[in-house]
Coordinates of C-alpha atoms and ligand atoms in Angstrom, one line a residue:
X6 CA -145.9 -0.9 -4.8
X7 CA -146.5 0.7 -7.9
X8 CA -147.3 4.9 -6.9
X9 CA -146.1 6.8 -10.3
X10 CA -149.3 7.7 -12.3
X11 CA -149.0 6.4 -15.7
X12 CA -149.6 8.9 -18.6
X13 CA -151.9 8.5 -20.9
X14 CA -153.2 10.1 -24.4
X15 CA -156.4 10.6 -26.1
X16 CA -156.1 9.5 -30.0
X17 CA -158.7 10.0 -32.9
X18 CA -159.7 6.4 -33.8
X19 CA -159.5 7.0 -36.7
X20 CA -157.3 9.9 -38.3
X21 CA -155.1 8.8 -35.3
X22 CA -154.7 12.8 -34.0
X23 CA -153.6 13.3 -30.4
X24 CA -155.4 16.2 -28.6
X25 CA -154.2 17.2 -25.4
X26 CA -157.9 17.7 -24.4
X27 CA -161.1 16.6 -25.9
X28 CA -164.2 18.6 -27.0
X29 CA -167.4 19.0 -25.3
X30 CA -168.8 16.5 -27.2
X31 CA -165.7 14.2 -27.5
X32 CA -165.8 13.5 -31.1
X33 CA -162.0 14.6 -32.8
X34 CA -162.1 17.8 -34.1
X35 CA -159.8 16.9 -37.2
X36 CA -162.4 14.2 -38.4
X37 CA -165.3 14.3 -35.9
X38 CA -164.8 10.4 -34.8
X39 CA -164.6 8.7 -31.9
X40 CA -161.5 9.5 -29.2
X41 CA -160.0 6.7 -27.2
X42 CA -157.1 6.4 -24.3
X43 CA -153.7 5.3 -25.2
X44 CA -150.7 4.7 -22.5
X45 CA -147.7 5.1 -24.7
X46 CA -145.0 3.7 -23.2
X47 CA -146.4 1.7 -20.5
X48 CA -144.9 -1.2 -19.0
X49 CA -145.3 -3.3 -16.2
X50 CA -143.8 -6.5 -14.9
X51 CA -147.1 -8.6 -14.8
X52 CA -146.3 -10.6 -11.9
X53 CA -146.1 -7.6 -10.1
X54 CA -149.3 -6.1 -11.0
X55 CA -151.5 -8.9 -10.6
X56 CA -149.9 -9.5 -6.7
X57 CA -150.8 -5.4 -6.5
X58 CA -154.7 -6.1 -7.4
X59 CA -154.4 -9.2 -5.2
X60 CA -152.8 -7.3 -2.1
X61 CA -155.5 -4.2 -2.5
X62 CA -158.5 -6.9 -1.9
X63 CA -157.8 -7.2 1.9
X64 CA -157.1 -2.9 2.0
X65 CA -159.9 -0.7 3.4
X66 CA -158.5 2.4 1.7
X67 CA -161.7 3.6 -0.7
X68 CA -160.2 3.4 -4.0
X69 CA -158.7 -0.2 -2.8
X70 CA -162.0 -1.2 -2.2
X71 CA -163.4 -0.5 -5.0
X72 CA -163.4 -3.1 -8.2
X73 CA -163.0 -0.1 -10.8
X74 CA -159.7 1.3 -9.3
X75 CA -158.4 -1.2 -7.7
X76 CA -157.1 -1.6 -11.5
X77 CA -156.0 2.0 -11.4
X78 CA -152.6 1.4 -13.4
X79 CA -154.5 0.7 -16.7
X80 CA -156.3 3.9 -16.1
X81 CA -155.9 7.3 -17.3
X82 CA -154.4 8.9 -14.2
X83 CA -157.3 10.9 -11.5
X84 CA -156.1 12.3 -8.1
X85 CA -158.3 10.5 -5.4
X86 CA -159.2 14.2 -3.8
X87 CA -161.6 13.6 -7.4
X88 CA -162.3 9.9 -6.9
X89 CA -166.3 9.6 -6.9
X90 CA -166.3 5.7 -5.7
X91 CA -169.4 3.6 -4.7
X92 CA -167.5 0.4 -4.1
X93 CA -168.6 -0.5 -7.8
X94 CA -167.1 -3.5 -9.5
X95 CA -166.3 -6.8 -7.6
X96 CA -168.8 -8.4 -9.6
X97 CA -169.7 -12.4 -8.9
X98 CA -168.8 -15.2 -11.4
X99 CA -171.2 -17.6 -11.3
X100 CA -172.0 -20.8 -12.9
X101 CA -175.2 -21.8 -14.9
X102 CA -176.0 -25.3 -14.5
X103 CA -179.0 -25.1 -15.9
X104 CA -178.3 -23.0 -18.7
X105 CA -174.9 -24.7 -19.5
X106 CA -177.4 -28.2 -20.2
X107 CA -179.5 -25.8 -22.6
X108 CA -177.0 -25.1 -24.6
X109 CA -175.0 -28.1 -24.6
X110 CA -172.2 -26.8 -22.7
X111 CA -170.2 -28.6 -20.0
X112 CA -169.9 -25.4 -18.0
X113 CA -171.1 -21.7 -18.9
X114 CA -170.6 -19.2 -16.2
X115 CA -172.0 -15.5 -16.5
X116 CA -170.0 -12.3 -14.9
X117 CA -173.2 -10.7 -13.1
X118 CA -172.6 -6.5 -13.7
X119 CA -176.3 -6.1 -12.6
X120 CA -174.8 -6.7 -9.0
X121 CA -173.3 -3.3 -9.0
X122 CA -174.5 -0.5 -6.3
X123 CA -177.1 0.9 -9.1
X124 CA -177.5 -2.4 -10.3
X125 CA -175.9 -2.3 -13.8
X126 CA -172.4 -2.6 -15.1
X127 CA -172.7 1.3 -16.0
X128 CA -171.0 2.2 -12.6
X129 CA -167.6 0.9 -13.6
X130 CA -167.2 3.5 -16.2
X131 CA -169.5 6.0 -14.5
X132 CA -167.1 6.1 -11.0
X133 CA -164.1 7.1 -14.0
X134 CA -166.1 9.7 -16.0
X135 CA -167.7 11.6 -13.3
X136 CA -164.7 11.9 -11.4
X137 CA -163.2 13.6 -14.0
X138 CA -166.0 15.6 -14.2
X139 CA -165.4 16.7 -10.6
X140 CA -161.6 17.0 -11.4
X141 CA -162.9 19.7 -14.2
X142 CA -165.0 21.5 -11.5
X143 CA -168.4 20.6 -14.4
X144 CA -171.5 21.9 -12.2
X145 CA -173.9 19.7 -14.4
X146 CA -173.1 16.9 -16.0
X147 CA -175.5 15.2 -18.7
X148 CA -176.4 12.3 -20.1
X149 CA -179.2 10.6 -23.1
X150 CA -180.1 7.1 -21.9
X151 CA -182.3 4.2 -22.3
X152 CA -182.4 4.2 -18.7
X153 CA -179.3 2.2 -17.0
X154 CA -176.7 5.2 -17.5
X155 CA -179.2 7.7 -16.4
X156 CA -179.4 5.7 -12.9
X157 CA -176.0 5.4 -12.8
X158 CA -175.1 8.9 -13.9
X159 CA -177.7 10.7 -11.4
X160 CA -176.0 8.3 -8.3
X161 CA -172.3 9.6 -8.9
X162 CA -173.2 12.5 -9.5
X163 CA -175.2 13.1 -6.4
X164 CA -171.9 11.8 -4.7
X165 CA -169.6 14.1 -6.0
X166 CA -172.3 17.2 -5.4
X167 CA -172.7 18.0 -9.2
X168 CA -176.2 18.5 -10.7
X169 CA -177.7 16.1 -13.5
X170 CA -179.5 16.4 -16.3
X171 CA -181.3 12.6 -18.0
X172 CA -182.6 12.7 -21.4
X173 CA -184.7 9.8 -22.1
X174 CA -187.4 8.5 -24.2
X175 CA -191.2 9.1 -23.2
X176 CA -192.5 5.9 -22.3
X177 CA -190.0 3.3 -23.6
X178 CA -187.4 3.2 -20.4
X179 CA -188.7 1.1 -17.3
X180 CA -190.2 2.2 -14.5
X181 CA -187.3 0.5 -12.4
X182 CA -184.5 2.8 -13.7
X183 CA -186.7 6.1 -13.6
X184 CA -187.2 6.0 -10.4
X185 CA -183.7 5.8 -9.9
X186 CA -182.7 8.7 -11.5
X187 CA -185.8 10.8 -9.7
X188 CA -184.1 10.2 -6.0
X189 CA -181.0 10.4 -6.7
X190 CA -181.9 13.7 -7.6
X191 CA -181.9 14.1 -11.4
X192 CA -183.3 16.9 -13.6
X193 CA -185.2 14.1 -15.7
X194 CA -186.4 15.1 -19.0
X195 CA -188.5 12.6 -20.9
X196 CA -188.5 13.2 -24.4
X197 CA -191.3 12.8 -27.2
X198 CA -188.4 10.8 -29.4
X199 CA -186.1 7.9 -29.5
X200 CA -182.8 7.2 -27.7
X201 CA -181.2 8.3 -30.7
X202 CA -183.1 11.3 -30.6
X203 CA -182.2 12.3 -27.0
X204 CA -178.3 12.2 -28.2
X205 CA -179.0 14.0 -31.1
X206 CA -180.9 17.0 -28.7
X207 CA -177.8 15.9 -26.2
X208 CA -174.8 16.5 -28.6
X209 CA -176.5 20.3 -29.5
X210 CA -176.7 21.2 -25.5
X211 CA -173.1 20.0 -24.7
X212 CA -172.1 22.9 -27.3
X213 CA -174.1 25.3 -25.9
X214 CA -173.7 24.9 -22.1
X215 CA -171.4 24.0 -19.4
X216 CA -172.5 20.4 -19.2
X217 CA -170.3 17.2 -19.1
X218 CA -171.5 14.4 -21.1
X219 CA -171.5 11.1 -20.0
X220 CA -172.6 9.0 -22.8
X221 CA -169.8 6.2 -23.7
X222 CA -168.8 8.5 -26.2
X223 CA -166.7 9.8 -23.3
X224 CA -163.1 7.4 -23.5
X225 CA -163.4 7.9 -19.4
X226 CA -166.4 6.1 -19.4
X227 CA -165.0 2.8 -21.6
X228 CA -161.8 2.8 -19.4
X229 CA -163.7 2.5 -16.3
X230 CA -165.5 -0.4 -18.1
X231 CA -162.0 -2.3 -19.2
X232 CA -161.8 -3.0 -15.6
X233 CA -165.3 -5.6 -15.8
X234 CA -163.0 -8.2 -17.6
X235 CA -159.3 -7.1 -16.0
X236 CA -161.8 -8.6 -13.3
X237 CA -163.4 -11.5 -14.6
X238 CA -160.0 -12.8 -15.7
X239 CA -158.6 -12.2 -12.4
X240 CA -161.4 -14.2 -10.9
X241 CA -160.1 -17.3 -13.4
X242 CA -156.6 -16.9 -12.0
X243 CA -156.1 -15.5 -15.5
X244 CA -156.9 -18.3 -17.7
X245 CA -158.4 -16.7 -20.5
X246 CA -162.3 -18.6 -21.6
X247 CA -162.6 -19.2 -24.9
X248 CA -165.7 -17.2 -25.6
X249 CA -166.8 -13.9 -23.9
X250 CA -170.4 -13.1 -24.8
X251 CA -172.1 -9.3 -24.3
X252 CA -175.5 -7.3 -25.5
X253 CA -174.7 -4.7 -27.9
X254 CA -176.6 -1.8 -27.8
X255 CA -174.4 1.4 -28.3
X256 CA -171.8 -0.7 -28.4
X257 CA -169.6 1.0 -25.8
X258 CA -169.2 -2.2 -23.5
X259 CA -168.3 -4.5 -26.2
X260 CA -165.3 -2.0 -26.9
X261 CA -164.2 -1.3 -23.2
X262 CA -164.2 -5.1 -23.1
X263 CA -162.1 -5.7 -26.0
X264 CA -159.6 -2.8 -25.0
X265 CA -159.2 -4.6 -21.7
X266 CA -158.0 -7.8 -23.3
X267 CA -156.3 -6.5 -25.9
X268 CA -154.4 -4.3 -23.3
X269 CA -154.1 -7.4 -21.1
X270 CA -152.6 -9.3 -24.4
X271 CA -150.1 -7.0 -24.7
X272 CA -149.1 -6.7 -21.3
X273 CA -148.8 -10.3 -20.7
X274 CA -151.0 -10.3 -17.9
X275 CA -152.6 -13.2 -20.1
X276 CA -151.1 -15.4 -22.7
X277 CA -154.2 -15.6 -25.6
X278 CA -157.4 -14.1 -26.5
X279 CA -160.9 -14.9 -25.4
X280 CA -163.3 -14.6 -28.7
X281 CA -165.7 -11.5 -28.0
X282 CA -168.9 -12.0 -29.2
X283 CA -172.0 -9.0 -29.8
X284 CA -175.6 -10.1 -29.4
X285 CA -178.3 -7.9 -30.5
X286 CA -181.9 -7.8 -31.0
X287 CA -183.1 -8.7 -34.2
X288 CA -185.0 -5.0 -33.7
X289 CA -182.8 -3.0 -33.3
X290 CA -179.5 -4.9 -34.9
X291 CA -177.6 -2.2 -36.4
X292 CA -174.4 -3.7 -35.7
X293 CA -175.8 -7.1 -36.9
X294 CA -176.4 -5.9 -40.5
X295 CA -173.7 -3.7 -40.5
X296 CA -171.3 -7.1 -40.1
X297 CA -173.2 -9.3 -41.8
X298 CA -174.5 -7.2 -45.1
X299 CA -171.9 -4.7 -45.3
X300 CA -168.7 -6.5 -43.9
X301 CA -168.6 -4.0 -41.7
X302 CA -167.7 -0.8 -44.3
X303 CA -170.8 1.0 -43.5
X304 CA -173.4 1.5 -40.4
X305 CA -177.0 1.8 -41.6
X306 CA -178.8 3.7 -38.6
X307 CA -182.5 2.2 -38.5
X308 CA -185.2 2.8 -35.8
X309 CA -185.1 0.6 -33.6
X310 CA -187.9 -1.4 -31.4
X311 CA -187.3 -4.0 -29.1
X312 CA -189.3 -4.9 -25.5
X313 CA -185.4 -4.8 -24.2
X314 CA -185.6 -1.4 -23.9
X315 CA -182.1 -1.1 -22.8
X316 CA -180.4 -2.0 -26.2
X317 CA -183.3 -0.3 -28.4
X318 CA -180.8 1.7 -30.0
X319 CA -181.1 2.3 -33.9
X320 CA -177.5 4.3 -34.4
X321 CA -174.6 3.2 -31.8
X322 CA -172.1 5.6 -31.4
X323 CA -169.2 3.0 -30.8
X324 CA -169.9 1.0 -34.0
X325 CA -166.1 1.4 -35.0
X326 CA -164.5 0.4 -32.2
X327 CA -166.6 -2.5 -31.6
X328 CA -166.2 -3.9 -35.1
X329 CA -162.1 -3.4 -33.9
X330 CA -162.2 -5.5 -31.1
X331 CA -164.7 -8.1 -33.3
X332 CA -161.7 -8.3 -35.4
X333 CA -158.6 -8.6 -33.4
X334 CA -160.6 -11.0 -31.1
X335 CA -162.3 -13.5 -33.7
X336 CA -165.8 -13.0 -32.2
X337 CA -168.9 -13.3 -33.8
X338 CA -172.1 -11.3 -34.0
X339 CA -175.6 -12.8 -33.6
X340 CA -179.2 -11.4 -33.6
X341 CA -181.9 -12.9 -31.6
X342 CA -185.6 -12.9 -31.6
X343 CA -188.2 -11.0 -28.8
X344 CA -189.5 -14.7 -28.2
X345 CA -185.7 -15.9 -27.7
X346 CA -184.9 -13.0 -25.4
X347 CA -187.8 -13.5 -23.1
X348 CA -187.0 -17.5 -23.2
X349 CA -183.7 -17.0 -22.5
X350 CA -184.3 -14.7 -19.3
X351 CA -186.8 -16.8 -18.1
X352 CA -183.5 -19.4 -18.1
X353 CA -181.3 -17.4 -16.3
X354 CA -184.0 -16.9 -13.7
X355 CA -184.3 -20.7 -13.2
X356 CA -180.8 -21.3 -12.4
X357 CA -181.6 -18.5 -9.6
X358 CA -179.5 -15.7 -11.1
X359 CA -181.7 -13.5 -12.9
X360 CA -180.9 -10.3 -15.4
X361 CA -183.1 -7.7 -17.1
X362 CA -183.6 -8.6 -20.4
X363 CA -180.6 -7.0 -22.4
X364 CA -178.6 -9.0 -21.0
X365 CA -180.8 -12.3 -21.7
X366 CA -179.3 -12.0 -25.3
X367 CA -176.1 -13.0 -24.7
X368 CA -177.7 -16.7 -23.6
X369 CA -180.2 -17.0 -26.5
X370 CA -177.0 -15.6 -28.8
X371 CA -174.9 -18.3 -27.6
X372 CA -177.3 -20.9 -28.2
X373 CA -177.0 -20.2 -31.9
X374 CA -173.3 -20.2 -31.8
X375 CA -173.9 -23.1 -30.3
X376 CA -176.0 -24.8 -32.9
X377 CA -173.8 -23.3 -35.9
X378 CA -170.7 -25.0 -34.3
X379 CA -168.7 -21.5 -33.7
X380 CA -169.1 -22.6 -29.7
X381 CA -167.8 -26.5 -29.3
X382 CA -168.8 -28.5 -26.4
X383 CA -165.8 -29.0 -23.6
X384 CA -164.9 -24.6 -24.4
X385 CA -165.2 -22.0 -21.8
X386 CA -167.7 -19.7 -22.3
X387 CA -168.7 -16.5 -20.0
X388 CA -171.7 -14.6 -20.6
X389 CA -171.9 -10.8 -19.4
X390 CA -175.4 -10.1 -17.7
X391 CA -175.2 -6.3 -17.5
X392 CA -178.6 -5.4 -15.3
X393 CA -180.0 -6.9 -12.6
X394 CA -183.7 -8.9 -12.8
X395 CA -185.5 -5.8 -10.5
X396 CA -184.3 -3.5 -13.4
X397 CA -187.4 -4.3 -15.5
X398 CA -190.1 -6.2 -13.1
X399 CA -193.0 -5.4 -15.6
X400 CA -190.9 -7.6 -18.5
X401 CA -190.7 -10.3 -15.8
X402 CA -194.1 -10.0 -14.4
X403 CA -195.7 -10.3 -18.1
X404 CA -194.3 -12.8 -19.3
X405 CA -195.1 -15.3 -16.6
X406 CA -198.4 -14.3 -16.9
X407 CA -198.2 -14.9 -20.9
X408 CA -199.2 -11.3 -21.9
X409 CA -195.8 -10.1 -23.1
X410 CA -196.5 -10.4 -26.7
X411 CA -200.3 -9.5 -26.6
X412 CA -201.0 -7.2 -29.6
X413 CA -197.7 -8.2 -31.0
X414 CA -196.7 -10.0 -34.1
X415 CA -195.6 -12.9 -31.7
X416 CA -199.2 -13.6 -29.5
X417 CA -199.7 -16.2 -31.8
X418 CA -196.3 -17.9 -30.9
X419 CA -196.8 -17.1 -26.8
X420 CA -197.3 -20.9 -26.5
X421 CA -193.9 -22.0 -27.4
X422 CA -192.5 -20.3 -23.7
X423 CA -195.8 -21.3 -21.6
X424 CA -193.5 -24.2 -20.0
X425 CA -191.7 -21.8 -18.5
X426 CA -194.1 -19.4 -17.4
X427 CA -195.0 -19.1 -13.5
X428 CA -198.1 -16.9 -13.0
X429 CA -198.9 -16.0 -9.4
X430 CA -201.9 -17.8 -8.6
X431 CA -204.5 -16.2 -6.3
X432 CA -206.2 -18.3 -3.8
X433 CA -208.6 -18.3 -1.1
X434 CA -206.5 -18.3 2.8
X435 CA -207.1 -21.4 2.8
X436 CA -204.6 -24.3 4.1
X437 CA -206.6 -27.0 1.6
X438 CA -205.9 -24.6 -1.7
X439 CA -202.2 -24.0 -0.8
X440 CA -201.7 -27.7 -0.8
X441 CA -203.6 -28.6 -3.5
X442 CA -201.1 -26.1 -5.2
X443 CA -198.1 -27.7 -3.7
X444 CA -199.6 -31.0 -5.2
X445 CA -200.5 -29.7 -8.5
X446 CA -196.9 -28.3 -8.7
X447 CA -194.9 -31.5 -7.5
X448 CA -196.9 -33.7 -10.2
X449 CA -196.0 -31.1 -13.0
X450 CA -192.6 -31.0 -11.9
Ligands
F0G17 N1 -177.4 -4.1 -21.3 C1 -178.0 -3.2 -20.6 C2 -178.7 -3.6 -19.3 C3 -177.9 -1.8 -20.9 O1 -178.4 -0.9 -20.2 C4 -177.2 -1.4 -22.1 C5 -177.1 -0.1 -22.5 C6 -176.6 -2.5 -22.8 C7 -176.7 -3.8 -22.4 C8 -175.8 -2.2 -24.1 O2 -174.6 -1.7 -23.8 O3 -174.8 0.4 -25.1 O4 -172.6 -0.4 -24.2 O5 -173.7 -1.6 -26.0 N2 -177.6 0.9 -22.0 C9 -177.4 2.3 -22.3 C10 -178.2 3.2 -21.3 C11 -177.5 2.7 -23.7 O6 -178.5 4.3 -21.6 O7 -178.4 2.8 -20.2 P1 -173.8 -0.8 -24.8

């Protein structure tokens, strides 16, 4: 067994300082970027490691059981008396037949993070950060959010008996994830702005007060969320696909991802890369322009507006690192209509899987790889669904009725998704009707 914690380091991104401890607000206090773990020094036979995770599976000691530290020796080092665990991780693979005919694919599978206990992939990082949170004895800890984070955050921190404070935007998070945050007890705080505006009110209070933040600015956060593909390639008996697909929205998961398999790279726990691609929406596609306009020198902030509220982010804080792991992975970005998002849900659905509609993107971003040839038939491809289909039931319940876009630029274009559109009919009780219905249904079908 492997017992000795392994050390680790934070590091500036990119003036490359080493603090021994980070700021309140995590940015580097030499150049104000972005801080990120390094293990210097670490090495591991990777036989070894992988039988570890393997053995762990059948354990029922908490941290064993759960699919974030079960990976605990390509984490910064937390003594369990601090773990904060809710059995997060151990994510399903699954396949999309459905889908995979869509596209053109022979196979496409999708690495489901919406079935986590708050129902996004935000408790992989979460069950890391806020356990260090608890390790630092933080009373509050704090968080801005388009809603998933804010869930996630209030859960753990109810757990671990700390106090939480949400900053979201009025009126543009759904109703789903709200109602999280309200019972697991969070001090919720809608504000009269933008997501970008609640970090901006967020990165002033976390200099003022005692308060934790735990925005994916926080490295803790992004190493908790390596352990989604340490996972996923586990799950392929660590046969790297050829194409890994995720949203991009602050642009934290994208990183955590490409750490992991960079890391794994390195430690020979796999043999080549998988190709990460970022999808955004075409509102609020930062990233997008910043790759395709500016090469990738430059971030532009915009405001952003999308009906995936989750990713309607205008200024991601992780924009560096992401463009890193584009890089040293050879992914791709892609932006994708609001018509191509709700189509591409409504596919996911239809093979029986379901997502909210951030993470929809990654299947209408792959059909374009698709069609531009960076995808070929006969290549693996694995699509990260980060939120679960009850995360946004008003998205869902709109579009099958065909009122999604209505007073937007695309009602005019509402036909081009009505095959897929299944409106709850309402009928009298009446045994006649409901076959009728079946009838009607099995002659369309
Ligand atoms: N998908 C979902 C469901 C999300 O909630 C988010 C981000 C993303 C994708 C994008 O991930 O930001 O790491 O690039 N949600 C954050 C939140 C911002 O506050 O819940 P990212």
């Amino acid at each position: 067994m492997i017992t000795v914690p392994i050390a680790s380091q934070l590091r500036c991104i990119t003036c490359g300082a080493t603090p021994v401890s980070a700021a309140q607000d995590f940015r580097c206090a030499n150049c104000g970027d972005l801080l990120e773990f390094v293990f210097p020094g670490r090495d591991f036979d990777p036989a070894t490691l992988k039988s570890v995770w393997q053995t762990r599976k059948t354990s029922s000691h908490q941290l064993d059981q759960s699919g974030v530290w079960r990976f605990r020796e390509l984490l910064p080092h937390i003594p369990e008396e601090h773990a904060i665990t809710l059995r997060e991780g151990n994510t399903p693979l699954y396949e999309l037949p459905r889908c995979a005919r869509i596209v053109g694919l022979d196979v496409l599978q999708a690495k489901h993070q919406g079935m986590n206990p708050t129902a996004s992939f935000k408790d992989t990082g979460m069950t890391i950060a806020a356990s260090s949170a608890h390790q630092q004895a933080f009373r509050w800890v704090a968080c801005a959010s388009t809603g998933n984070t804010s869930a996630s955050m209030a859960a753990y921190a109810a757990r671990g008996n700390m106090r939480s404070l949400v900053l979201i935007p009025e009126g543009k998070i759904s109703w789903g994830k709200l109602s999280q945050s309200l019972d697991y007890g969070a001090l919720t705080c809608q504000l009269r702005t933008d997501f970008d505006g609640c970090v901006r009110i967020l990165n002033e209070l976390v200099r003022k007060k005692p308060v934790y933040l735990l925005n994916s600015v926080n490295p803790y956060r992004i190493e908790g969320q390596k352990t989604a593909a340490i996972e996923l390639l586990e799950q392929l008996n660590w046969e790297p696909p050829d194409h890994i697909i995720v949203p991009g929205g602050n642009l934290g998961n994208s990183s955590a991802i490409g750490k992991a398999l960079l890391e794994m790279r390195d430690l020979k726990l796999i043999s080549r890369l998988p190709r990460l691609s970022i999808i955004q929406a075409a509102g609020a596609n930062p990233f997008y322009r910043s790759v395709k306009e500016f090469g990738g020198s430059k971030l532009e902030p915009m405001t952003a507006d999308t009906q995936a509220t989750a990713i309607r982010i205008g200024n991601p804080a992780s924009w560096k690192k992401a463009l890193r792991v584009l890089r040293a992975t050879g992914g791709e970005v892609e932006q994708v209509t609001e018509l191509e998002i709700a189509e591409a849900k409504a596919e996911i659905g239809a093979d029986g899987i379901g997502c909210e509609p951030a993470s929809a993107v990654t299947l209408a971003g792959l059909k374009k790889l698709c069609k531009r040839g960076f995808v070929k038939r006969g290549e693996t491809v694995v699509l990260i669904l980060t939120g679960h289909l009850l995360k946004d039931p008003d998205f869902t319940i709109k579009f099958h009725r065909g009122d999604l876009f209505t007073g937007t630029p695309d009602d005019p274009k509402t036909a081009q998704t009505s095959l897929l559109h299944r409106a709850p009919g309402v009928l009298d009780a009446d045994l006649g009707e409901v076959i009728a219905a079946l009838d009607a249904a099995e002659r369309n079908s």
